[in-house]
């Protein structure tokens, strides 16, 4: 049974009904509609914590989806799941590919920075200060770009950038 037929969550059901109505009215090809259905089912599964099912749906959506903008969001969501599963290297690849397709995706830029920062902390704990600083610098670059796009977001990153001397930008609004 397809996920949209068995979802017990009212909000998810409402989203599914609205998405199906929009899909019927939008001038889209059968392939585009099918890609969206997989993406929608992936989001629903992800929200329920069913990550394997979500990944299956996202990978099917990627096979069908040609639009770079839409593909970027599918890849971003795959990255979220992989990050949650501790697969940071694979998640990083997904986020970077999403950014390549859609450079105006601050949440993906933020997540890349978080992974680089995490790796920097690991290197620092291991006593590899030079490697740690290089990773922190990479994190800083991604955070600065994300903050320029979404200045009211990523307050902790803004504070970290200032306290570590990696940024003098003042973007508080």
CSV table of C-alpha atoms in Angstrom, one decimal:
chain,number,residue,atom,x,y,z
A,1,UNK,CA,0.0,0.0,0.0
A,2,UNK,CA,1.5,3.4,-0.9
A,3,UNK,CA,2.5,5.6,2.0
A,4,UNK,CA,0.0,8.3,1.2
A,5,UNK,CA,-2.9,5.8,1.7
A,6,UNK,CA,-1.7,4.6,5.1
A,7,UNK,CA,-0.6,7.7,6.9
A,8,UNK,CA,-2.4,8.3,10.1
A,9,UNK,CA,-1.0,11.8,10.8
A,10,UNK,CA,-3.5,14.6,10.0
A,11,UNK,CA,-0.9,17.1,8.9
A,12,UNK,CA,0.8,14.6,6.6
A,13,UNK,CA,-2.6,13.5,5.2
A,14,UNK,CA,-3.5,17.2,4.6
A,15,UNK,CA,-0.1,17.8,2.9
A,16,UNK,CA,-0.6,14.7,0.7
A,17,UNK,CA,-4.1,15.7,-0.3
A,18,UNK,CA,-3.0,19.2,-1.2
A,19,UNK,CA,0.0,18.0,-3.0
A,20,UNK,CA,-2.1,15.6,-5.0
A,21,UNK,CA,-4.6,18.4,-5.9
A,22,UNK,CA,-1.7,20.6,-7.0
A,23,UNK,CA,-0.2,17.8,-9.0
A,24,UNK,CA,-3.5,17.3,-10.9
A,25,UNK,CA,-3.8,21.0,-11.9
A,26,UNK,CA,-0.1,21.7,-12.7
A,27,UNK,CA,1.0,21.2,-16.3
A,28,UNK,CA,3.5,18.5,-15.6
A,29,UNK,CA,4.6,15.4,-17.5
A,30,UNK,CA,3.8,11.9,-16.1
A,31,UNK,CA,7.5,11.5,-15.3
A,32,UNK,CA,7.6,14.8,-13.3
A,33,UNK,CA,4.4,13.8,-11.4
A,34,UNK,CA,5.9,10.4,-10.6
A,35,UNK,CA,9.1,12.0,-9.4
A,36,UNK,CA,7.2,14.3,-7.2
A,37,UNK,CA,5.1,11.4,-5.8
A,38,UNK,CA,8.3,9.6,-4.8
A,39,UNK,CA,9.7,12.8,-3.3
A,40,UNK,CA,6.5,13.4,-1.3
A,41,UNK,CA,6.5,9.8,-0.1
A,42,UNK,CA,10.1,10.2,0.9
A,43,UNK,CA,9.4,13.3,2.9
A,44,UNK,CA,6.5,11.5,4.7
A,45,UNK,CA,8.7,8.5,5.5
A,46,UNK,CA,11.5,10.7,6.7
A,47,UNK,CA,9.1,12.6,9.0
A,48,UNK,CA,8.1,9.2,10.5
A,49,UNK,CA,11.7,8.2,11.0
A,50,UNK,CA,11.5,5.5,8.3
A,51,UNK,CA,14.8,6.4,6.8
A,52,UNK,CA,15.4,3.4,4.7
A,53,UNK,CA,12.0,3.8,3.1
A,54,UNK,CA,12.6,7.5,2.6
A,55,UNK,CA,16.0,6.9,0.9
A,56,UNK,CA,14.4,4.4,-1.4
A,57,UNK,CA,11.8,7.0,-2.4
A,58,UNK,CA,14.4,9.7,-2.8
A,59,UNK,CA,16.6,7.6,-5.0
A,60,UNK,CA,13.6,6.8,-7.2
A,61,UNK,CA,12.8,10.5,-7.4
A,62,UNK,CA,16.4,11.2,-8.5
A,63,UNK,CA,16.1,8.7,-11.3
A,64,UNK,CA,13.0,10.5,-12.7
A,65,UNK,CA,13.7,14.2,-11.8
A,66,UNK,CA,15.5,16.3,-14.4
A,67,UNK,CA,15.0,19.7,-12.9
A,68,UNK,CA,18.3,20.8,-11.1
A,69,UNK,CA,16.4,22.9,-8.5
A,70,UNK,CA,14.1,20.0,-7.6
A,71,UNK,CA,17.0,17.5,-7.6
A,72,UNK,CA,18.9,19.8,-5.2
A,73,UNK,CA,16.1,19.4,-2.6
A,74,UNK,CA,16.1,15.6,-3.0
A,75,UNK,CA,19.8,15.5,-2.5
A,76,UNK,CA,19.6,17.8,0.5
A,77,UNK,CA,17.1,15.4,2.1
A,78,UNK,CA,19.2,12.4,1.4
A,79,UNK,CA,22.1,14.3,3.1
A,80,UNK,CA,19.9,14.9,6.1
A,81,UNK,CA,19.2,11.2,6.5
A,82,UNK,CA,22.8,10.3,6.0
A,83,UNK,CA,23.9,12.9,8.5
A,84,UNK,CA,21.4,11.5,11.0
A,85,UNK,CA,22.8,8.0,10.4
A,86,UNK,CA,26.4,9.2,11.0
A,87,UNK,CA,27.4,8.8,7.3
A,88,UNK,CA,29.1,12.2,7.2
A,89,UNK,CA,31.2,11.6,4.2
A,90,UNK,CA,28.2,10.5,2.0
A,91,UNK,CA,26.1,13.3,3.5
A,92,UNK,CA,28.8,15.8,2.6
A,93,UNK,CA,28.8,14.6,-1.0
A,94,UNK,CA,25.0,14.9,-1.2
A,95,UNK,CA,25.0,18.5,0.3
A,96,UNK,CA,27.8,19.6,-2.1
A,97,UNK,CA,26.0,18.2,-5.1
A,98,UNK,CA,22.8,19.9,-4.0
A,99,UNK,CA,24.7,23.2,-3.7
A,100,UNK,CA,26.2,22.7,-7.1
A,101,UNK,CA,22.7,22.3,-8.6
A,102,UNK,CA,21.2,25.1,-6.4
A,103,UNK,CA,23.8,27.6,-5.0
A,104,UNK,CA,21.0,29.4,-3.1
A,105,UNK,CA,20.4,26.6,-0.6
A,106,UNK,CA,21.7,28.1,2.8
A,107,UNK,CA,20.6,25.1,4.8
A,108,UNK,CA,22.9,22.8,2.7
A,109,UNK,CA,25.7,25.3,3.1
A,110,UNK,CA,25.1,25.3,6.9
A,111,UNK,CA,25.1,21.5,7.0
A,112,UNK,CA,28.4,21.3,5.1
A,113,UNK,CA,29.9,23.8,7.6
A,114,UNK,CA,28.6,21.7,10.5
A,115,UNK,CA,30.3,18.6,9.2
A,116,UNK,CA,33.6,20.4,8.6
A,117,UNK,CA,33.4,21.9,12.1
A,118,UNK,CA,32.6,18.5,13.6
A,119,UNK,CA,35.7,17.1,11.8
A,120,UNK,CA,37.7,20.0,13.0
A,121,UNK,CA,36.7,19.2,16.6
A,122,UNK,CA,37.7,15.6,16.1
A,123,UNK,CA,41.1,16.6,14.7
A,124,UNK,CA,41.6,19.0,17.6
A,125,UNK,CA,40.9,16.3,20.1
A,126,UNK,CA,43.4,14.0,18.3
A,127,UNK,CA,46.0,16.7,18.7
A,128,UNK,CA,46.1,17.6,15.0
A,129,UNK,CA,45.8,21.4,15.5
A,130,UNK,CA,46.9,22.3,11.9
A,131,UNK,CA,44.3,19.9,10.3
A,132,UNK,CA,41.7,21.2,12.8
A,133,UNK,CA,42.3,24.8,11.8
A,134,UNK,CA,42.1,24.0,8.1
A,135,UNK,CA,38.7,22.3,8.7
A,136,UNK,CA,37.5,25.2,10.9
A,137,UNK,CA,38.5,27.6,8.1
A,138,UNK,CA,36.4,25.5,5.6
A,139,UNK,CA,33.5,25.6,8.0
A,140,UNK,CA,33.8,29.3,8.3
A,141,UNK,CA,33.6,29.8,4.5
A,142,UNK,CA,30.5,27.8,4.2
A,143,UNK,CA,28.9,29.5,7.2
A,144,UNK,CA,29.7,33.0,5.9
A,145,UNK,CA,28.0,32.2,2.6
A,146,UNK,CA,24.9,30.7,4.3
A,147,UNK,CA,24.7,33.7,6.6
A,148,UNK,CA,24.9,36.2,3.7
A,149,UNK,CA,21.9,34.4,2.2
A,150,UNK,CA,19.9,34.1,5.5
A,151,UNK,CA,21.2,36.7,7.9
A,152,UNK,CA,18.7,36.0,10.6
A,153,UNK,CA,19.6,32.3,10.7
A,154,UNK,CA,22.6,30.4,12.1
A,155,UNK,CA,23.1,32.7,15.2
A,156,UNK,CA,25.4,30.2,16.9
A,157,UNK,CA,27.6,30.0,13.8
A,158,UNK,CA,27.7,33.8,13.6
A,159,UNK,CA,28.8,33.9,17.3
A,160,UNK,CA,31.4,31.2,16.6
A,161,UNK,CA,32.8,33.2,13.6
A,162,UNK,CA,33.1,36.3,15.7
A,163,UNK,CA,34.6,34.7,18.8
A,164,UNK,CA,37.2,32.8,16.7
A,165,UNK,CA,38.1,35.9,14.7
A,166,UNK,CA,37.1,34.2,11.5
A,167,UNK,CA,34.6,36.9,10.5
A,168,UNK,CA,34.1,40.6,11.1
A,169,UNK,CA,30.8,40.7,9.2
A,170,UNK,CA,28.0,42.2,11.0
A,171,UNK,CA,24.7,40.9,9.6
A,172,UNK,CA,22.4,41.1,12.5
A,173,UNK,CA,19.0,42.5,11.5
